[in-house]
């Protein structure tokens, strides 16, 4: 038999179910995508049923947040740290009132007059049990809702606040014993898949809020990112670097070889194309010309390229420029940054990384000094027939023939720098599982770098590879304006004659700035997302960002 209190609730549930059936076609009609999120795909009438119940009880399910007078709000972690060791089983401190708030992880009804809630905080990292009994709670709180109704409306996933005193249950679990009815702060209108899990990649990243609630590893990757960014800023700030912001939207693009995103400004007109930056390098070096000898920027870059485990159109870099620094200085700084970051974030100078989809693991040891591979020497050792004059007209067909003989596919456009990069990725990069500096690339691959003076024309440049992936790229920056113009002109020929759209147009303003004198400068750039992936133990860059682009 239903009690007098239960009958109105049942009528409300039935009415809500009928209303939900009528509204579903309307909701689908005006939805941009009927099943892109778990909420939009949920055809059950839970949402409408709960909203009808709230209305029947005249309950505001989204109240303004106001503090509980004279009762401190403590986290679950603080409660456990303070009281876990103070009481024996069944002991309580009824004089010390606290407020605990968070999301209901589970609800257990021992009887009509006794309910147990597990309240989670920090995405489930900390949990405290709340014991709510009719004997202790006020039957007529300010909201006017009875003990029975106030507990009946609460479900797993709801955000609540509970005031009471701390003690231990008969089984010895530290708990908050409620002295008033629980307060609903915000309801959860759909089931959180805590038990079934959220594994499908598309579902995870289209419902990132649920991914973070259900999968602790997702939150760990974002926390690792925060630690990495904090460490980089701390390291550079402590060494006298000044953090700056350079334009993200600009009328010119440069500093790297990549296809940019283009747009227009209403104010400037359609005839003035604008670009999202692909790198901040040229701006930062102009700041060094302006007397900021140590400068850095942590920020987003945008490249209109493919998406895979190691590439994302939107990504974060850290670039710094240090006047009067040599390539050796930059390598030592790199070892210090990577080793210190690993110790700070992972607690050790070594980390375990997954090497394949079959669960293969490798321990990466960041103890200095890192191994070094001379790129130009290795290429000629492995490929004796490689042309020695890479600027000659015969170099391109000769390298194409070498790649063809080795069965290495090369997408168009074909340029010498692209072909050399392809060779390096197949011959040298697979050797770089442990931290490895690739040094002395052919100068033709590095138009913004000085040369070493080697007769074979090698660049004063290095890349740091770990687990076969590039993490850092650094140069001794070219500061001769005439030589820079010559190299920009050579790049322009690649763009115009061979159709390489990734080659940026020459930047005359930057070259003019060099005429005022750029000190001998070391430039350094790190792919932050890749470093986060390494330290967080994830294989795809989308795991390292809060939200990512997905194909429809």
Short mmCIF file of C-alpha atoms in Angstrom, two decimals:
data_model
loop_
_atom_site.label_atom_id
_atom_site.label_comp_id
_atom_site.label_asym_id
_atom_site.label_seq_id
_atom_site.Cartn_x
_atom_site.Cartn_y
_atom_site.Cartn_z
CA UNK A 1 0.00 0.00 0.00
CA UNK A 2 1.19 3.52 -0.79
CA UNK A 3 1.36 5.99 2.05
CA UNK A 4 -0.36 9.38 1.94
CA UNK A 5 3.01 11.01 1.18
CA UNK A 6 3.90 8.56 -1.60
CA UNK A 7 0.69 8.95 -3.65
CA UNK A 8 1.34 12.55 -4.87
CA UNK A 9 4.87 11.57 -5.88
CA UNK A 10 3.61 8.60 -7.87
CA UNK A 11 1.05 10.76 -9.68
CA UNK A 12 3.79 13.25 -10.52
CA UNK A 13 6.02 10.49 -11.91
CA UNK A 14 3.26 9.15 -14.17
CA UNK A 15 2.38 12.64 -15.42
CA UNK A 16 6.05 13.37 -16.13
CA UNK A 17 6.41 10.16 -18.15
CA UNK A 18 3.48 11.17 -20.40
CA UNK A 19 4.85 14.69 -20.81
CA UNK A 20 8.28 13.36 -21.75
CA UNK A 21 6.80 11.25 -24.56
CA UNK A 22 5.08 14.33 -26.00
CA UNK A 23 8.16 16.56 -25.75
CA UNK A 24 10.70 14.10 -27.18
CA UNK A 25 9.91 14.80 -30.89
CA UNK A 26 10.11 18.55 -30.24
CA UNK A 27 13.46 18.21 -28.50
CA UNK A 28 14.83 16.10 -31.36
CA UNK A 29 13.58 18.59 -33.98
CA UNK A 30 15.47 21.50 -32.46
CA UNK A 31 18.60 19.55 -31.50
CA UNK A 32 21.65 20.22 -33.67
CA UNK A 33 22.60 16.54 -33.37
CA UNK A 34 20.24 14.10 -31.76
CA UNK A 35 22.89 11.74 -30.43
CA UNK A 36 26.18 13.63 -30.16
CA UNK A 37 26.13 13.57 -26.36
CA UNK A 38 24.99 11.04 -23.82
CA UNK A 39 22.39 13.52 -22.51
CA UNK A 40 20.86 14.10 -25.95
CA UNK A 41 20.79 10.36 -26.66
CA UNK A 42 19.11 9.51 -23.34
CA UNK A 43 15.48 8.68 -24.21
CA UNK A 44 14.45 7.79 -20.69
CA UNK A 45 12.08 10.23 -18.94
CA UNK A 46 14.30 10.63 -15.87
CA UNK A 47 14.84 14.35 -16.47
CA UNK A 48 11.16 15.21 -16.89
CA UNK A 49 10.13 12.98 -14.01
CA UNK A 50 12.55 14.62 -11.62
CA UNK A 51 11.64 18.12 -12.75
CA UNK A 52 7.95 17.33 -12.16
CA UNK A 53 8.73 16.05 -8.66
CA UNK A 54 10.64 19.23 -7.84
CA UNK A 55 7.67 21.26 -9.06
CA UNK A 56 5.16 19.23 -7.05
CA UNK A 57 7.21 19.82 -3.90
CA UNK A 58 7.73 23.49 -4.80
CA UNK A 59 11.46 22.88 -4.49
CA UNK A 60 14.02 25.14 -6.19
CA UNK A 61 16.57 22.56 -7.48
CA UNK A 62 19.14 25.23 -8.35
CA UNK A 63 19.21 27.50 -5.29
CA UNK A 64 21.61 30.37 -4.79
CA UNK A 65 24.55 29.27 -2.74
CA UNK A 66 24.58 30.83 0.72
CA UNK A 67 26.90 29.83 3.59
CA UNK A 68 25.55 27.96 6.59
CA UNK A 69 25.85 30.47 9.46
CA UNK A 70 28.70 29.86 11.88
CA UNK A 71 29.45 26.32 10.63
CA UNK A 72 32.75 25.80 8.78
CA UNK A 73 32.88 24.05 5.41
CA UNK A 74 35.47 21.26 5.47
CA UNK A 75 36.60 19.00 2.66
CA UNK A 76 36.45 15.24 2.92
CA UNK A 77 40.24 15.18 3.03
CA UNK A 78 40.33 17.65 5.93
CA UNK A 79 37.76 15.65 7.88
CA UNK A 80 39.68 12.42 7.46
CA UNK A 81 43.00 14.03 8.36
CA UNK A 82 41.58 15.64 11.47
CA UNK A 83 39.30 12.92 12.86
CA UNK A 84 40.35 9.52 11.49
CA UNK A 85 42.75 8.88 14.37
CA UNK A 86 40.71 10.49 17.18
CA UNK A 87 37.75 8.17 17.68
CA UNK A 88 37.08 4.55 18.30
CA UNK A 89 34.12 2.70 16.80
CA UNK A 90 30.84 4.44 17.54
CA UNK A 91 32.43 7.55 19.10
CA UNK A 92 31.26 11.00 18.04
CA UNK A 93 32.13 14.67 18.58
CA UNK A 94 28.67 16.25 18.73
CA UNK A 95 30.07 19.68 19.63
CA UNK A 96 32.09 20.13 16.42
CA UNK A 97 29.68 20.95 13.62
CA UNK A 98 30.89 20.92 10.02
CA UNK A 99 29.43 21.31 6.54
CA UNK A 100 30.41 18.86 3.80
CA UNK A 101 29.38 19.30 0.18
CA UNK A 102 29.93 17.42 -3.03
CA UNK A 103 28.43 14.89 -5.42
CA UNK A 104 26.51 11.85 -4.23
CA UNK A 105 28.47 8.80 -5.30
CA UNK A 106 26.07 6.29 -3.78
CA UNK A 107 22.94 6.21 -1.65
CA UNK A 108 21.95 3.36 0.70
CA UNK A 109 18.65 3.32 2.55
CA UNK A 110 18.90 1.25 5.73
CA UNK A 111 15.29 2.10 6.56
CA UNK A 112 12.72 4.85 6.06
CA UNK A 113 14.40 6.77 8.85
CA UNK A 114 18.08 6.11 8.12
CA UNK A 115 19.98 6.86 4.88
CA UNK A 116 23.71 6.62 4.11
CA UNK A 117 25.32 8.79 1.42
CA UNK A 118 28.84 8.61 0.04
CA UNK A 119 29.81 12.19 -0.91
CA UNK A 120 32.68 12.52 -3.36
CA UNK A 121 34.91 15.50 -4.02
CA UNK A 122 37.68 16.25 -6.50
CA UNK A 123 36.20 13.87 -9.06
CA UNK A 124 36.04 10.97 -6.64
CA UNK A 125 39.53 11.35 -5.22
CA UNK A 126 38.15 12.05 -1.74
CA UNK A 127 34.99 10.51 -0.27
CA UNK A 128 33.21 11.01 3.04
CA UNK A 129 30.20 9.13 4.30
CA UNK A 130 27.16 11.07 5.54
CA UNK A 131 24.69 9.41 7.93
CA UNK A 132 21.24 10.99 7.77
CA UNK A 133 18.69 9.86 10.34
CA UNK A 134 15.23 11.23 11.05
CA UNK A 135 15.99 11.22 14.76
CA UNK A 136 18.71 13.89 14.41
CA UNK A 137 17.29 15.95 11.53
CA UNK A 138 14.71 18.67 11.84
CA UNK A 139 11.38 17.53 10.38
CA UNK A 140 10.42 21.02 9.20
CA UNK A 141 13.49 22.86 7.89
CA UNK A 142 13.28 26.27 6.29
CA UNK A 143 12.56 24.71 2.89
CA UNK A 144 9.37 23.15 4.24
CA UNK A 145 10.30 19.69 2.88
CA UNK A 146 10.02 16.76 5.23
CA UNK A 147 12.80 14.35 6.10
CA UNK A 148 11.19 11.67 3.96
CA UNK A 149 10.79 13.87 0.88
CA UNK A 150 14.19 15.54 1.19
CA UNK A 151 15.92 12.18 1.06
CA UNK A 152 13.60 10.57 -1.48
CA UNK A 153 14.36 13.20 -4.12
CA UNK A 154 18.14 12.74 -3.88
CA UNK A 155 19.85 10.39 -6.32
CA UNK A 156 23.42 9.40 -7.15
CA UNK A 157 25.09 12.22 -9.07
CA UNK A 158 23.26 15.04 -7.28
CA UNK A 159 25.29 17.85 -5.72
CA UNK A 160 24.34 18.31 -2.09
CA UNK A 161 25.33 19.99 1.15
CA UNK A 162 25.05 18.28 4.53
CA UNK A 163 25.62 19.86 7.95
CA UNK A 164 26.34 17.79 11.04
CA UNK A 165 28.97 16.56 13.46
CA UNK A 166 31.83 14.13 12.91
CA UNK A 167 32.15 10.70 14.41
CA UNK A 168 32.57 7.05 13.59
CA UNK A 169 29.95 4.45 12.83
CA UNK A 170 29.75 1.16 14.63
CA UNK A 171 31.95 -0.28 11.88
CA UNK A 172 34.57 2.42 12.47
CA UNK A 173 34.03 4.55 9.35
CA UNK A 174 34.59 8.29 9.81
CA UNK A 175 31.33 10.00 8.88
CA UNK A 176 29.35 13.22 9.10
CA UNK A 177 26.17 12.66 11.12
CA UNK A 178 23.58 15.08 9.72
CA UNK A 179 21.74 17.38 12.13
CA UNK A 180 19.45 18.80 9.44
CA UNK A 181 18.01 17.56 6.17
CA UNK A 182 20.39 17.39 3.19
CA UNK A 183 20.20 20.36 0.84
CA UNK A 184 20.08 19.85 -2.91
CA UNK A 185 22.46 22.26 -4.66
CA UNK A 186 22.06 20.94 -8.23
CA UNK A 187 20.47 17.73 -9.50
CA UNK A 188 22.01 15.28 -11.95
CA UNK A 189 19.31 14.60 -14.55
CA UNK A 190 21.01 11.66 -16.26
CA UNK A 191 22.74 8.52 -15.03
CA UNK A 192 26.50 8.82 -14.64
CA UNK A 193 28.00 5.56 -16.02
CA UNK A 194 30.15 4.92 -12.95
CA UNK A 195 29.68 1.14 -12.97
CA UNK A 196 29.50 0.45 -16.70
CA UNK A 197 32.37 2.84 -17.39
CA UNK A 198 33.00 5.14 -20.33
CA UNK A 199 35.45 3.49 -22.72
CA UNK A 200 34.42 4.35 -26.27
CA UNK A 201 36.71 7.15 -27.50
CA UNK A 202 34.01 9.12 -29.29
CA UNK A 203 31.69 8.97 -26.28
CA UNK A 204 34.49 9.94 -23.92
CA UNK A 205 35.56 13.08 -25.77
CA UNK A 206 32.06 14.19 -26.75
CA UNK A 207 31.13 13.92 -23.07
CA UNK A 208 34.35 15.15 -21.50
CA UNK A 209 32.55 16.15 -18.28
CA UNK A 210 31.50 12.52 -17.79
CA UNK A 211 34.91 11.24 -18.82
CA UNK A 212 36.45 13.24 -15.98
CA UNK A 213 33.84 11.99 -13.50
CA UNK A 214 34.22 8.34 -14.49
CA UNK A 215 37.87 7.89 -15.55
CA UNK A 216 40.50 8.99 -13.00
CA UNK A 217 43.20 8.78 -15.69
CA UNK A 218 41.52 11.60 -17.63
CA UNK A 219 41.80 13.94 -14.65
CA UNK A 220 45.37 12.82 -14.01
CA UNK A 221 46.43 13.92 -17.51
CA UNK A 222 44.99 17.41 -16.97
CA UNK A 223 46.65 17.69 -13.56
CA UNK A 224 49.95 16.60 -15.10
CA UNK A 225 49.51 19.38 -17.66
CA UNK A 226 49.01 21.94 -14.90
CA UNK A 227 52.17 20.70 -13.13
CA UNK A 228 54.21 20.89 -16.35
CA UNK A 229 53.09 24.45 -17.12
CA UNK A 230 53.73 25.54 -13.54
CA UNK A 231 57.21 23.99 -13.59
CA UNK A 232 58.18 25.64 -16.89
CA UNK A 233 57.12 29.07 -15.65
CA UNK A 234 58.89 28.59 -12.33
CA UNK A 235 62.12 27.42 -14.01
CA UNK A 236 62.26 30.29 -16.48
CA UNK A 237 61.08 32.97 -14.03
CA UNK A 238 63.77 31.95 -11.56
CA UNK A 239 66.43 32.50 -14.24
CA UNK A 240 65.41 36.02 -15.10
CA UNK A 241 63.23 35.35 -18.14
CA UNK A 242 60.27 37.65 -18.82
CA UNK A 243 57.01 36.05 -19.91
CA UNK A 244 55.26 37.89 -22.74
CA UNK A 245 52.30 37.49 -25.05
CA UNK A 246 52.68 37.97 -28.78
CA UNK A 247 49.85 38.18 -31.36
CA UNK A 248 47.81 35.05 -32.00
CA UNK A 249 46.02 36.76 -34.90
CA UNK A 250 48.30 38.54 -37.37
CA UNK A 251 48.59 39.75 -40.94
CA UNK A 252 51.79 37.73 -41.37
CA UNK A 253 52.81 34.19 -40.51
CA UNK A 254 56.23 32.68 -39.94
CA UNK A 255 58.61 30.96 -37.59
CA UNK A 256 57.86 27.46 -38.89
CA UNK A 257 56.85 25.54 -41.99
CA UNK A 258 53.13 24.81 -41.70
CA UNK A 259 49.82 25.61 -43.38
CA UNK A 260 48.06 28.31 -41.35
CA UNK A 261 44.40 28.89 -40.61
CA UNK A 262 43.22 31.99 -42.44
CA UNK A 263 40.41 34.41 -41.70
CA UNK A 264 39.34 38.02 -42.25
CA UNK A 265 38.47 40.97 -40.07
CA UNK A 266 35.27 42.95 -40.48
CA UNK A 267 37.20 46.09 -39.50
CA UNK A 268 40.09 45.56 -41.92
CA UNK A 269 38.09 44.23 -44.85
CA UNK A 270 38.12 41.09 -47.00
CA UNK A 271 41.21 42.25 -48.88
CA UNK A 272 43.36 41.89 -45.73
CA UNK A 273 43.86 38.21 -44.87
CA UNK A 274 44.66 37.35 -41.27
CA UNK A 275 46.30 34.21 -39.92
CA UNK A 276 46.31 32.28 -36.69
CA UNK A 277 49.94 31.99 -35.71
CA UNK A 278 51.94 28.83 -36.36
CA UNK A 279 54.80 29.95 -34.07
CA UNK A 280 55.73 33.03 -31.99
CA UNK A 281 59.41 32.91 -32.96
CA UNK A 282 59.80 36.00 -35.12
CA UNK A 283 57.98 38.23 -32.63
CA UNK A 284 60.04 36.94 -29.71
CA UNK A 285 63.31 37.57 -31.51
CA UNK A 286 62.22 41.13 -32.24
CA UNK A 287 61.76 41.55 -28.49
CA UNK A 288 65.36 40.43 -28.00
CA UNK A 289 66.40 43.08 -30.52
CA UNK A 290 64.44 45.48 -28.31
CA UNK A 291 66.64 44.69 -25.31
CA UNK A 292 64.71 41.90 -23.54
CA UNK A 293 67.65 39.51 -23.37
CA UNK A 294 65.68 36.66 -21.80
CA UNK A 295 62.11 36.24 -22.99
CA UNK A 296 59.61 33.39 -23.19
CA UNK A 297 56.04 32.63 -24.12
CA UNK A 298 53.73 29.76 -23.20
CA UNK A 299 50.84 29.71 -25.61
CA UNK A 300 48.70 28.14 -28.30
CA UNK A 301 49.82 27.58 -31.87
CA UNK A 302 47.55 26.62 -34.77
CA UNK A 303 48.49 24.58 -37.81
CA UNK A 304 45.99 23.53 -40.47
CA UNK A 305 47.30 19.99 -40.73
CA UNK A 306 46.26 16.41 -40.01
CA UNK A 307 45.15 14.95 -36.70
CA UNK A 308 46.80 11.87 -35.23
CA UNK A 309 48.26 10.63 -31.96
CA UNK A 310 51.17 13.09 -32.18
CA UNK A 311 49.59 16.07 -33.98
CA UNK A 312 46.69 18.36 -33.22
CA UNK A 313 45.69 21.53 -35.14
CA UNK A 314 45.68 23.45 -31.84
CA UNK A 315 48.62 22.81 -29.52
CA UNK A 316 50.70 24.46 -26.81
CA UNK A 317 54.37 25.35 -26.98
CA UNK A 318 56.91 26.96 -24.70
CA UNK A 319 59.49 29.06 -26.53
CA UNK A 320 62.31 31.01 -24.94
CA UNK A 321 65.09 33.16 -26.39
CA UNK A 322 68.29 33.86 -24.50
CA UNK A 323 70.85 36.38 -25.67
CA UNK A 324 74.50 35.27 -25.56
CA UNK A 325 73.62 31.57 -25.21
CA UNK A 326 75.36 28.82 -27.18
CA UNK A 327 73.92 25.56 -28.45
CA UNK A 328 75.77 23.77 -25.64
CA UNK A 329 74.12 26.11 -23.12
CA UNK A 330 70.72 25.20 -24.56
CA UNK A 331 71.42 21.47 -24.36
CA UNK A 332 72.44 21.72 -20.73
CA UNK A 333 69.35 23.81 -19.98
CA UNK A 334 67.20 21.22 -21.74
CA UNK A 335 68.63 18.42 -19.62
CA UNK A 336 67.97 20.46 -16.48
CA UNK A 337 64.39 21.28 -17.48
CA UNK A 338 63.42 17.75 -18.52
CA UNK A 339 65.09 16.04 -15.56
CA UNK A 340 63.74 18.53 -13.02
CA UNK A 341 60.26 18.40 -14.51
CA UNK A 342 60.25 14.61 -14.40
CA UNK A 343 61.30 14.60 -10.76
CA UNK A 344 58.70 17.24 -9.85
CA UNK A 345 55.78 15.71 -11.75
CA UNK A 346 56.53 11.98 -11.68
CA UNK A 347 58.63 11.84 -8.50
CA UNK A 348 61.56 10.17 -10.27
CA UNK A 349 64.07 10.73 -13.07
CA UNK A 350 62.60 7.71 -14.86
CA UNK A 351 59.10 7.11 -16.21
CA UNK A 352 57.32 4.11 -17.69
CA UNK A 353 55.80 4.68 -21.13
CA UNK A 354 53.65 2.48 -23.33
CA UNK A 355 55.39 1.75 -26.62
CA UNK A 356 52.57 0.09 -28.58
CA UNK A 357 48.90 -0.82 -28.50
CA UNK A 358 49.72 -4.27 -27.16
CA UNK A 359 50.76 -2.92 -23.78
CA UNK A 360 54.53 -2.96 -24.34
CA UNK A 361 56.31 -0.81 -21.75
CA UNK A 362 59.65 0.98 -21.72
CA UNK A 363 61.42 2.80 -18.90
CA UNK A 364 62.70 6.20 -20.01
CA UNK A 365 65.68 7.42 -17.96
CA UNK A 366 66.21 11.20 -17.93
CA UNK A 367 69.54 11.09 -16.14
CA UNK A 368 71.97 13.44 -17.91
CA UNK A 369 73.92 13.56 -20.14
CA UNK A 370 71.58 12.64 -22.96
CA UNK A 371 72.85 10.69 -25.94
CA UNK A 372 73.80 12.68 -29.06
CA UNK A 373 73.53 11.73 -32.74
CA UNK A 374 75.19 13.82 -35.47
CA UNK A 375 72.46 13.89 -38.13
CA UNK A 376 74.58 14.79 -41.15
CA UNK A 377 77.31 12.24 -40.32
CA UNK A 378 74.72 9.51 -39.79
CA UNK A 379 72.91 10.25 -43.04
CA UNK A 380 76.11 10.00 -45.09
CA UNK A 381 77.22 6.87 -43.20
CA UNK A 382 73.89 5.18 -43.89
CA UNK A 383 73.44 6.62 -47.42
CA UNK A 384 76.85 7.12 -49.08
CA UNK A 385 75.15 8.11 -52.35
CA UNK A 386 73.43 11.10 -50.74
CA UNK A 387 74.40 14.25 -52.71
CA UNK A 388 76.99 16.42 -50.98
CA UNK A 389 75.71 19.65 -52.51
CA UNK A 390 72.12 19.72 -51.28
CA UNK A 391 71.54 23.14 -52.85
CA UNK A 392 72.26 21.86 -56.38
CA UNK A 393 69.57 21.20 -58.99
CA UNK A 394 70.53 17.51 -59.01
CA UNK A 395 69.91 17.01 -55.30
CA UNK A 396 66.12 16.71 -55.46
CA UNK A 397 65.88 13.90 -58.08
CA UNK A 398 68.80 12.06 -56.46
CA UNK A 399 67.16 12.02 -53.02
CA UNK A 400 63.81 11.05 -54.55
CA UNK A 401 65.55 8.06 -56.14
CA UNK A 402 67.11 7.08 -52.79
CA UNK A 403 63.71 7.17 -51.09
CA UNK A 404 62.14 5.15 -53.91
CA UNK A 405 64.83 2.47 -53.67
CA UNK A 406 64.18 2.19 -49.93
CA UNK A 407 60.43 1.95 -50.39
CA UNK A 408 59.74 5.19 -48.50
CA UNK A 409 56.64 6.99 -49.72
CA UNK A 410 56.88 10.77 -49.96
CA UNK A 411 53.74 12.88 -50.37
CA UNK A 412 53.94 15.96 -52.55
CA UNK A 413 55.18 18.62 -52.76
CA UNK A 414 58.74 17.37 -53.13
CA UNK A 415 61.41 19.68 -51.72
CA UNK A 416 64.88 18.84 -50.45
CA UNK A 417 64.09 19.77 -46.81
CA UNK A 418 60.94 17.61 -46.88
CA UNK A 419 62.79 14.63 -48.39
CA UNK A 420 65.65 14.89 -45.88
CA UNK A 421 63.14 15.06 -43.04
CA UNK A 422 61.56 11.88 -44.41
CA UNK A 423 64.91 10.11 -44.45
CA UNK A 424 65.68 11.19 -40.89
CA UNK A 425 62.29 9.97 -39.66
CA UNK A 426 62.96 6.50 -41.09
CA UNK A 427 66.68 6.10 -40.42
CA UNK A 428 67.50 8.06 -37.26
CA UNK A 429 64.38 8.81 -35.22
CA UNK A 430 63.54 5.13 -34.49
CA UNK A 431 66.89 4.93 -32.64
CA UNK A 432 65.76 7.64 -30.21
CA UNK A 433 63.81 5.76 -27.55
CA UNK A 434 65.90 7.07 -24.65
CA UNK A 435 66.46 10.87 -24.53
CA UNK A 436 68.60 11.73 -27.56
CA UNK A 437 69.83 15.00 -29.03
CA UNK A 438 69.87 15.06 -32.82
CA UNK A 439 72.50 17.66 -33.71
CA UNK A 440 74.01 19.21 -36.84
CA UNK A 441 71.19 18.82 -39.35
CA UNK A 442 71.86 19.82 -42.97
CA UNK A 443 71.63 23.62 -43.02
CA UNK A 444 69.06 23.57 -45.82
CA UNK A 445 66.54 22.19 -43.33
CA UNK A 446 66.90 25.13 -40.91
CA UNK A 447 66.39 28.54 -42.55
CA UNK A 448 66.26 30.39 -39.22
CA UNK A 449 69.41 28.82 -37.77
CA UNK A 450 73.06 29.79 -37.94
CA UNK A 451 75.52 27.33 -39.45
CA UNK A 452 78.25 25.55 -37.49
CA UNK A 453 81.06 26.38 -39.95
CA UNK A 454 81.33 22.74 -41.04
CA UNK A 455 82.26 22.52 -44.77
CA UNK A 456 79.21 20.29 -45.26
CA UNK A 457 76.94 23.19 -44.20
CA UNK A 458 75.36 21.90 -41.00
CA UNK A 459 72.99 23.89 -38.81
CA UNK A 460 73.73 25.00 -35.24
CA UNK A 461 70.60 23.19 -34.18
CA UNK A 462 69.40 20.26 -32.12
CA UNK A 463 66.19 18.35 -31.57
CA UNK A 464 65.44 16.31 -28.48
CA UNK A 465 63.70 13.02 -29.17
CA UNK A 466 62.23 10.72 -26.54
CA UNK A 467 60.36 7.50 -27.27
CA UNK A 468 60.78 8.26 -30.96
CA UNK A 469 59.02 11.64 -30.73
CA UNK A 470 60.34 15.18 -30.98
CA UNK A 471 59.92 17.16 -27.76
CA UNK A 472 62.32 20.11 -28.20
CA UNK A 473 63.75 22.04 -31.14
CA UNK A 474 66.50 24.63 -30.61
CA UNK A 475 68.87 26.85 -32.65
CA UNK A 476 71.60 29.35 -32.46
CA UNK A 477 69.47 31.97 -34.17
CA UNK A 478 70.49 33.45 -37.49
CA UNK A 479 71.03 37.19 -36.93
CA UNK A 480 72.49 38.29 -40.28
CA UNK A 481 69.65 40.19 -42.05
CA UNK A 482 71.10 39.69 -45.53
CA UNK A 483 71.59 35.95 -45.04
CA UNK A 484 68.10 35.71 -43.59
CA UNK A 485 66.66 37.43 -46.66
CA UNK A 486 68.58 35.02 -48.91
CA UNK A 487 67.17 32.02 -47.06
CA UNK A 488 63.67 33.45 -47.12
CA UNK A 489 64.04 33.92 -50.91
CA UNK A 490 65.08 30.27 -51.28
CA UNK A 491 62.00 29.25 -49.31
CA UNK A 492 59.82 31.45 -51.51
CA UNK A 493 61.08 29.57 -54.58
CA UNK A 494 60.03 26.31 -52.96
CA UNK A 495 56.59 27.78 -52.37
CA UNK A 496 56.18 29.26 -55.85
CA UNK A 497 57.97 26.70 -58.01
CA UNK A 498 57.19 23.48 -56.17
CA UNK A 499 53.86 24.36 -54.59
CA UNK A 500 54.86 23.91 -50.95
CA UNK A 501 52.02 25.75 -49.19
CA UNK A 502 53.58 25.12 -45.77
CA UNK A 503 56.49 27.45 -46.51
CA UNK A 504 55.65 30.91 -45.08
CA UNK A 505 56.04 34.06 -47.12
CA UNK A 506 59.21 36.11 -46.41
CA UNK A 507 58.81 38.43 -43.43
CA UNK A 508 60.36 41.75 -44.45
CA UNK A 509 59.50 43.41 -41.13
CA UNK A 510 61.49 40.77 -39.23
CA UNK A 511 64.50 41.19 -41.54
CA UNK A 512 64.34 44.96 -41.09
CA UNK A 513 64.35 44.44 -37.30
CA UNK A 514 67.53 42.34 -37.61
CA UNK A 515 69.28 45.37 -39.10
CA UNK A 516 69.16 46.99 -35.65
CA UNK A 517 71.20 44.11 -34.23
CA UNK A 518 70.03 40.80 -32.77
CA UNK A 519 72.60 39.61 -30.20
CA UNK A 520 73.95 36.09 -30.61
CA UNK A 521 70.87 34.31 -29.32
CA UNK A 522 69.82 30.78 -28.45
CA UNK A 523 66.22 29.92 -29.28
CA UNK A 524 64.39 26.98 -27.75
CA UNK A 525 60.92 25.49 -28.26
CA UNK A 526 59.10 22.62 -26.53
CA UNK A 527 55.92 20.84 -27.55
CA UNK A 528 54.11 20.95 -24.21
CA UNK A 529 51.34 18.52 -25.18
CA UNK A 530 53.84 15.79 -26.08
CA UNK A 531 55.72 16.23 -22.81
CA UNK A 532 52.44 16.00 -20.88
CA UNK A 533 51.51 12.82 -22.76
CA UNK A 534 54.89 11.30 -21.88
CA UNK A 535 54.69 12.12 -18.17
CA UNK A 536 50.99 11.25 -17.87
CA UNK A 537 51.48 7.90 -19.59
CA UNK A 538 48.97 8.50 -22.39
CA UNK A 539 49.48 7.77 -26.08
CA UNK A 540 47.29 10.39 -27.78
CA UNK A 541 47.56 14.18 -27.53
CA UNK A 542 43.79 14.53 -27.17
CA UNK A 543 44.20 13.05 -23.68
CA UNK A 544 46.35 16.01 -22.63
CA UNK A 545 43.86 18.81 -23.35
CA UNK A 546 40.56 19.67 -21.69
CA UNK A 547 38.59 19.49 -24.95
CA UNK A 548 39.61 18.40 -28.42
CA UNK A 549 38.31 18.59 -31.97
CA UNK A 550 36.42 15.53 -33.20
CA UNK A 551 35.26 14.59 -36.65
CA UNK A 552 31.48 14.51 -37.06
#
